[in-house]
Short mmCIF file of C-alpha atoms and ligand atoms in Angstrom, two decimals:
data_model
loop_
_atom_site.label_atom_id
_atom_site.label_comp_id
_atom_site.label_asym_id
_atom_site.label_seq_id
_atom_site.Cartn_x
_atom_site.Cartn_y
_atom_site.Cartn_z
CA UNK K 1 -4.48 -24.55 -42.23
CA UNK K 2 -6.00 -22.83 -40.19
CA UNK K 3 -7.92 -20.47 -41.48
CA UNK K 4 -8.28 -22.90 -44.49
CA UNK K 5 -10.20 -25.25 -42.01
CA UNK K 6 -11.51 -22.05 -40.40
CA UNK K 7 -12.17 -19.61 -41.73
CA UNK K 8 -14.71 -17.70 -39.67
CA UNK K 9 -12.19 -17.54 -36.62
CA UNK K 10 -10.88 -14.44 -36.57
CA UNK K 11 -9.79 -13.12 -33.31
CA UNK K 12 -7.69 -10.24 -34.83
CA UNK K 13 -11.55 -9.10 -36.13
CA UNK K 14 -12.90 -6.84 -33.29
CA UNK K 15 -8.92 -5.44 -32.59
CA UNK K 16 -8.61 -4.48 -36.02
CA UNK K 17 -9.84 -0.54 -34.63
CA UNK K 18 -9.63 1.33 -32.72
CA UNK K 19 -12.99 2.57 -31.63
CA UNK K 20 -13.76 -1.85 -31.64
CA UNK K 21 -11.01 -2.54 -29.41
CA UNK K 22 -12.81 0.38 -26.20
CA UNK K 23 -15.90 -1.62 -27.55
CA UNK K 24 -14.57 -4.83 -26.49
CA UNK K 25 -12.67 -3.44 -23.60
CA UNK K 26 -12.76 -5.90 -20.31
CA UNK K 27 -11.13 -3.73 -16.99
CA UNK K 28 -10.87 -0.25 -17.22
CA UNK K 29 -8.26 2.28 -14.69
CA UNK K 30 -9.52 4.84 -13.95
CA UNK K 31 -7.78 7.08 -11.07
CA UNK K 32 -10.43 6.16 -7.92
CA UNK K 33 -8.20 2.51 -8.08
CA UNK K 34 -5.10 4.60 -7.35
CA UNK K 35 -4.53 5.38 -3.75
CA UNK K 36 -1.20 7.77 -3.41
CA UNK K 37 1.45 6.78 -0.87
CA UNK K 38 2.67 9.92 1.55
CA UNK K 39 5.99 9.68 3.28
CA UNK K 40 5.80 12.84 5.95
CA UNK K 41 9.03 14.19 7.04
CA UNK K 42 9.59 17.19 9.96
CA UNK K 43 10.49 20.49 9.65
CA UNK K 44 8.16 23.15 7.70
CA UNK K 45 8.73 23.92 4.42
CA UNK K 46 11.19 20.85 3.64
CA UNK K 47 11.02 18.68 0.76
CA UNK K 48 13.26 16.25 1.12
CA UNK K 49 13.72 13.95 -2.62
CA UNK K 50 14.12 9.53 -2.34
CA UNK K 51 17.46 8.97 -3.95
CA UNK K 52 16.27 5.05 -4.61
CA UNK K 53 12.62 6.66 -4.97
CA UNK K 54 13.00 8.82 -8.19
CA UNK K 55 10.19 11.81 -8.34
CA UNK K 56 9.20 10.66 -5.07
CA UNK K 57 9.23 12.73 -1.65
CA UNK K 58 9.24 13.34 2.32
CA UNK K 59 7.55 16.41 2.25
CA UNK K 60 6.85 18.35 5.71
CA UNK K 61 3.61 18.45 7.73
CA UNK K 62 3.18 22.20 6.24
CA UNK K 63 2.91 21.50 2.97
CA UNK K 64 1.22 17.92 2.45
CA UNK K 65 -2.28 19.26 3.03
CA UNK K 66 -1.35 20.66 -0.71
CA UNK K 67 -0.41 16.93 -1.67
CA UNK K 68 -3.62 15.87 -0.77
CA UNK K 69 -5.76 18.93 -3.02
CA UNK K 70 -3.92 17.42 -5.62
CA UNK K 71 -5.33 14.59 -5.42
CA UNK K 72 -7.90 14.83 -4.71
CA UNK K 73 -8.46 17.28 -7.58
CA UNK K 74 -7.57 14.48 -9.76
CA UNK K 75 -9.85 12.67 -8.60
CA UNK K 76 -7.86 10.26 -6.89
CA UNK K 77 -9.98 9.25 -3.81
CA UNK K 78 -8.50 8.09 -1.33
CA UNK K 79 -3.49 8.38 0.48
CA UNK K 80 -1.71 6.01 2.10
CA UNK K 81 1.06 8.28 5.41
CA UNK K 82 3.93 7.37 6.77
CA UNK K 83 6.04 9.58 8.54
CA UNK K 84 9.93 9.55 9.03
CA UNK K 85 9.87 9.38 12.55
CA UNK K 86 13.40 11.81 14.19
CA UNK K 87 15.46 9.88 14.97
CA UNK K 88 15.47 10.93 18.21
CA UNK K 89 12.54 9.90 18.54
CA UNK K 90 12.52 6.06 17.83
CA UNK K 91 13.08 3.99 20.78
CA UNK K 92 13.23 0.16 21.29
CA UNK K 93 9.57 0.08 22.49
CA UNK K 94 7.83 2.58 19.72
CA UNK K 95 6.32 4.23 21.77
CA UNK K 96 6.04 7.49 19.73
CA UNK K 97 3.69 5.43 17.82
CA UNK K 98 0.80 6.33 20.27
CA UNK K 99 2.58 10.10 20.89
CA UNK K 100 -0.78 12.11 19.44
CA UNK K 101 0.50 14.77 18.41
CA UNK K 102 3.05 12.51 16.45
CA UNK K 103 4.46 13.19 12.99
CA UNK K 104 1.31 10.90 11.36
CA UNK K 105 -1.28 12.73 13.58
CA UNK K 106 -0.33 16.06 12.45
CA UNK K 107 -0.05 14.99 9.06
CA UNK K 108 -3.62 13.35 8.75
CA UNK K 109 -5.53 16.61 10.72
CA UNK K 110 -3.63 18.88 8.27
CA UNK K 111 -5.37 16.95 5.46
CA UNK K 112 -8.82 16.54 6.95
CA UNK K 113 -8.67 19.93 8.21
CA UNK K 114 -8.06 21.17 3.94
CA UNK K 115 -10.06 18.44 2.55
CA UNK K 116 -12.04 16.81 4.64
CA UNK K 117 -14.76 14.44 2.90
CA UNK K 118 -13.14 15.16 -0.08
CA UNK K 119 -9.98 12.53 0.15
CA UNK K 120 -9.81 9.77 2.64
CA UNK K 121 -6.37 9.08 4.33
CA UNK K 122 -5.48 5.91 5.16
CA UNK K 123 -3.04 5.01 7.97
CA UNK K 124 -0.47 2.20 7.86
CA UNK K 125 -0.43 1.10 11.35
CA UNK K 126 3.35 -1.05 12.55
CA UNK K 127 5.75 -0.15 14.43
CA UNK K 128 8.98 0.43 12.52
CA UNK K 129 9.21 3.75 11.75
CA UNK K 130 9.51 4.63 15.47
CA UNK K 131 11.31 1.28 16.87
CA UNK K 132 15.19 2.38 16.75
CA UNK K 133 16.18 -1.68 15.54
CA UNK K 134 13.33 -0.81 12.67
CA UNK K 135 10.97 -4.43 13.27
CA UNK K 136 7.69 -3.74 13.37
CA UNK K 137 7.00 -5.09 16.13
CA UNK K 138 8.70 -4.93 20.60
CA UNK K 139 11.36 -8.22 19.54
CA UNK K 140 12.73 -9.87 23.21
CA UNK K 141 16.10 -10.40 24.07
CA UNK K 142 17.04 -12.40 21.16
CA UNK K 143 15.29 -10.02 18.84
CA UNK K 144 11.58 -11.85 18.23
CA UNK K 145 9.27 -10.27 17.16
CA UNK K 146 6.74 -10.46 20.11
CA UNK K 147 3.30 -11.52 19.31
CA UNK K 148 0.72 -9.82 21.13
CA UNK K 149 3.34 -7.60 23.01
CA UNK K 150 3.24 -6.34 19.77
CA UNK K 151 -0.66 -6.44 18.98
CA UNK K 152 -1.61 -3.96 22.65
CA UNK K 153 1.08 -1.57 21.60
CA UNK K 154 -1.22 -1.37 17.99
CA UNK K 155 -3.93 -0.80 19.47
CA UNK K 156 -2.76 1.82 20.82
CA UNK K 157 -1.51 2.62 18.03
CA UNK K 158 -5.16 2.39 15.97
CA UNK K 159 -6.73 4.50 18.45
CA UNK K 160 -3.65 7.37 18.35
CA UNK K 161 -4.44 8.00 14.69
CA UNK K 162 -8.07 7.52 14.46
CA UNK K 163 -8.98 9.86 16.93
CA UNK K 164 -6.59 12.23 14.87
CA UNK K 165 -9.28 11.47 11.79
CA UNK K 166 -7.88 8.35 9.79
CA UNK K 167 -10.01 6.72 7.39
CA UNK K 168 -9.26 4.05 7.54
CA UNK K 169 -6.77 1.94 9.73
CA UNK K 170 -4.09 -0.33 7.66
CA UNK K 171 -2.25 -2.62 9.72
CA UNK K 172 1.09 -4.21 8.42
CA UNK K 173 2.74 -5.47 10.77
CA UNK K 174 1.47 -9.40 10.22
CA UNK K 175 1.00 -9.75 13.45
CA UNK K 176 -1.62 -12.74 14.65
CA UNK K 177 -4.77 -11.33 16.34
CA UNK K 178 -4.21 -8.36 15.71
CA UNK K 179 -7.18 -7.67 13.31
CA UNK K 180 -9.69 -8.38 15.46
CA UNK K 181 -8.15 -7.31 18.77
CA UNK K 182 -8.07 -3.77 16.85
CA UNK K 183 -11.71 -4.04 15.62
CA UNK K 184 -13.12 -4.52 18.77
CA UNK K 185 -11.10 -2.18 20.52
CA UNK K 186 -12.17 1.14 17.38
CA UNK K 187 -16.23 -0.16 18.45
CA UNK K 188 -15.12 0.47 22.09
CA UNK K 189 -13.82 3.41 21.16
CA UNK K 190 -17.12 4.83 19.06
CA UNK K 191 -15.42 4.42 15.69
CA UNK K 192 -18.10 2.16 14.85
CA UNK K 193 -17.06 3.15 10.58
CA UNK K 194 -13.09 4.06 10.43
CA UNK K 195 -12.76 1.20 7.48
CA UNK K 196 -9.61 -1.48 8.36
CA UNK K 197 -7.56 -2.70 5.37
CA UNK K 198 -5.71 -5.97 6.29
CA UNK K 199 -1.93 -5.96 4.96
CA UNK K 200 -3.21 -9.67 4.85
CA UNK K 201 -0.97 -10.68 2.62
CA UNK K 202 2.57 -9.70 3.62
CA UNK K 203 5.80 -11.31 1.67
CA UNK K 204 8.54 -10.92 3.38
CA UNK K 205 9.83 -9.25 0.27
CA UNK K 206 13.32 -7.76 -1.23
CA UNK K 207 11.06 -5.05 -3.25
CA UNK K 208 10.91 -2.81 0.50
CA UNK K 209 14.13 -1.63 0.28
CA UNK K 210 13.59 2.14 -1.35
CA UNK K 211 11.13 2.79 1.77
CA UNK K 212 12.97 2.09 4.68
CA UNK K 213 15.32 4.30 2.83
CA UNK K 214 11.76 7.04 2.51
CA UNK K 215 11.16 5.81 6.45
CA UNK K 216 14.37 6.08 7.98
CA UNK K 217 14.29 2.42 9.02
CA UNK K 218 17.14 0.53 6.67
CA UNK K 219 20.48 1.66 8.37
CA UNK K 220 19.04 -0.07 11.51
CA UNK K 221 17.20 -2.60 11.16
CA UNK K 222 18.89 -5.69 12.14
CA UNK K 223 18.31 -8.83 10.82
CA UNK K 224 15.32 -9.85 8.34
CA UNK K 225 10.90 -9.87 8.51
CA UNK K 226 10.83 -13.31 8.31
CA UNK K 227 9.53 -14.97 11.31
CA UNK K 228 6.81 -12.85 10.56
CA UNK K 229 6.13 -11.72 6.96
CA UNK K 230 5.32 -14.50 4.78
CA UNK K 231 7.65 -17.06 2.88
CA UNK K 232 7.12 -15.79 -0.82
CA UNK K 233 6.47 -20.28 -1.57
CA UNK K 234 3.51 -20.07 -0.34
CA UNK K 235 -0.17 -19.01 -1.82
CA UNK K 236 -2.60 -21.87 0.39
CA UNK K 237 -1.17 -19.52 2.95
CA UNK K 238 -1.91 -16.17 1.71
CA UNK K 239 -5.57 -17.61 1.59
CA UNK K 240 -5.60 -18.80 5.25
CA UNK K 241 -4.55 -15.27 6.66
CA UNK K 242 -7.16 -13.58 4.49
CA UNK K 243 -9.87 -15.85 5.77
CA UNK K 244 -8.92 -15.18 9.19
CA UNK K 245 -8.55 -11.27 9.03
CA UNK K 246 -11.99 -11.60 7.52
CA UNK K 247 -13.36 -13.53 10.15
CA UNK K 248 -11.72 -10.92 12.59
CA UNK K 249 -14.28 -8.04 10.41
CA UNK K 250 -11.69 -6.32 8.30
CA UNK K 251 -13.45 -4.57 5.07
CA UNK K 252 -11.09 -4.80 2.59
CA UNK K 253 -7.88 -6.94 2.14
CA UNK K 254 -4.46 -6.56 0.43
CA UNK K 255 -1.94 -8.27 -1.27
CA UNK K 256 1.71 -7.34 -1.18
CA UNK K 257 4.37 -6.54 -3.45
CA UNK K 258 2.02 -6.74 -5.80
CA UNK K 259 3.33 -7.59 -9.84
CA UNK K 260 5.23 -10.50 -8.18
CA UNK K 261 1.39 -11.69 -6.64
CA UNK K 262 -0.74 -11.14 -9.14
CA UNK K 263 -1.78 -14.93 -8.72
CA UNK K 264 -2.69 -14.46 -5.23
CA UNK K 265 -4.85 -11.10 -6.27
CA UNK K 266 -7.00 -13.12 -8.60
CA UNK K 267 -6.63 -16.35 -5.99
CA UNK K 268 -7.82 -13.84 -3.29
CA UNK K 269 -11.43 -12.36 -4.93
CA UNK K 270 -12.38 -15.67 -6.05
CA UNK K 271 -11.66 -17.31 -2.89
CA UNK K 272 -13.83 -14.66 -1.56
CA UNK K 273 -15.64 -12.69 -3.04
CA UNK K 274 -13.89 -9.28 -1.66
CA UNK K 275 -12.15 -5.94 -2.11
CA UNK K 276 -8.82 -7.26 -2.29
CA UNK K 277 -6.51 -4.18 -3.18
CA UNK K 278 -2.45 -5.30 -4.50
CA UNK K 279 0.85 -2.59 -3.27
CA UNK K 280 2.43 -1.49 -6.03
CA UNK K 281 5.81 -1.64 -3.68
CA UNK K 282 8.79 1.05 -3.26
CA UNK K 283 11.02 -2.08 -5.43
CA UNK K 284 8.49 -2.74 -8.22
CA UNK K 285 8.50 1.58 -8.39
CA UNK K 286 12.20 1.85 -8.50
CA UNK K 287 12.32 -1.08 -11.07
CA UNK K 288 9.78 0.93 -13.68
CA UNK K 289 11.58 3.94 -13.27
CA UNK K 290 15.19 1.98 -13.87
CA UNK K 291 13.68 0.46 -17.46
CA UNK K 292 11.97 3.78 -18.01
CA UNK K 293 15.93 4.90 -18.10
CA UNK K 294 17.75 2.67 -19.58
CA UNK K 295 15.37 3.23 -22.21
CA UNK K 296 14.31 -0.54 -22.22
CA UNK K 297 10.74 0.62 -21.32
CA UNK K 298 8.10 3.67 -22.82
CA UNK K 299 7.61 5.57 -19.41
CA UNK K 300 4.45 6.27 -19.84
CA UNK K 301 3.12 2.85 -21.10
CA UNK K 302 5.08 0.47 -18.52
CA UNK K 303 3.44 2.65 -15.42
CA UNK K 304 -0.05 2.33 -17.24
CA UNK K 305 0.50 -1.09 -17.83
CA UNK K 306 1.22 -2.48 -15.18
CA UNK K 307 -1.83 -1.10 -12.89
CA UNK K 308 -4.03 -1.95 -15.12
CA UNK K 309 -3.36 -5.25 -14.52
CA UNK K 310 -4.33 -5.40 -11.39
CA UNK K 311 -7.75 -4.62 -12.29
CA UNK K 312 -7.51 -7.77 -14.50
CA UNK K 313 -5.64 -9.99 -11.45
CA UNK K 314 -9.66 -8.58 -10.31
CA UNK K 315 -7.55 -5.76 -7.66
CA UNK K 316 -9.70 -2.69 -6.71
CA UNK K 317 -7.54 -0.60 -6.77
CA UNK K 318 -3.93 -0.30 -6.14
CA UNK K 319 -1.76 1.48 -3.36
CA UNK K 320 1.22 2.72 -5.79
CA UNK K 321 3.82 6.18 -6.23
CA UNK K 322 2.79 6.54 -9.54
CA UNK K 323 -0.60 7.46 -8.39
CA UNK K 324 -0.50 11.18 -9.32
CA UNK K 325 1.40 10.62 -12.96
CA UNK K 326 -0.74 7.88 -14.17
CA UNK K 327 -3.53 9.84 -12.86
CA UNK K 328 -2.77 12.37 -14.88
CA UNK K 329 -2.53 10.85 -17.58
CA UNK K 330 -5.79 8.98 -16.85
CA UNK K 331 -7.43 12.46 -17.09
CA UNK K 332 -5.36 13.45 -20.15
C1 LIG B 423 6.22 -0.76 7.13
C2 LIG B 423 5.86 -1.02 5.88
C3 LIG B 423 6.41 -1.63 4.96
C4 LIG B 423 6.02 -1.17 4.26
C5 LIG B 423 4.83 -0.74 4.04
N1 LIG B 423 4.99 -0.91 4.83
C6 LIG B 423 7.88 -2.56 4.81
C7 LIG B 423 8.48 -3.28 5.69
O1 LIG B 423 7.41 -4.44 5.95
O2 LIG B 423 9.67 -3.71 5.69
C8 LIG B 423 6.97 -1.62 2.13
C9 LIG B 423 6.16 -0.75 1.19
C10 LIG B 423 6.87 -0.60 0.02
O3 LIG B 423 8.27 -1.16 0.00
O4 LIG B 423 6.35 0.59 -0.68
N2 LIG B 423 5.33 -2.06 7.45
#
């Protein structure tokens, strides 16, 4: 019926051959779109596989530069670092975050020494890998995460990472006012060119479990993070969060998790026309791996299709544990 009435309208025409599909492709995924999160642990010559993140390991500082070089050779432009702080160095005030020789700072220095400007280093700012209670900030007697007192510590943590050579400071804590306070502190300390990527719309998500295993905070965490991370029901509020972080001086913003929040990525891109990144988080990675292991889909295709989805939604890039694998596929 349709073809009889509109014989010239055939959207399948441009799909009929490979060259034509390539020519009409609207979005492109390249290794330059990928940011690779890496977990750092104490010791020498240590690779510790993370059970809930099959294929992902924690690396000791002496092995981390080799990982960075591998990523650099594949065209991945940036790494994101997370420390698994030894239990005895975790405290209620997260003071280890301010130690110039903590795991994070040693890893930054090792990578910058090995790779220089060849690859960027993004560092997570939040206290959860350093606190004995697993919350991202300082808590009061009732367990409430204090905003302004936490921001003060986050400023110190940011300056500590900046001094060690971080290229992008990425606050993931969701305290109010931290972007502006950190920006001013960086300017004051002579770090005008260090970027800030704000975890602007970060949701209180069930998809962070394997990450908490990786940084060793899962068993420590008391309660949840709903008084600071966003309600998954909210979209308008995400736009307010982004507006605030941009007004305070963020160079780019992030939406996290990724796949369940592609609508937020698109809304942020359309409204603000700024670089927006998405974090395909640990639970999403585990879900894809589990699906592939169960035979529900072909792994390489699942990986590339989900990553391309972020580009289509308007993301400038994606933080993903599949970065190395995806870059190999894309270069292949
Ligand atoms: C900590 C932080 C989290 C992630 C990145 N930074 C966990 C959390 O907020 O509990 C999650 C990343 C992932 O699940 O891959 N502030």
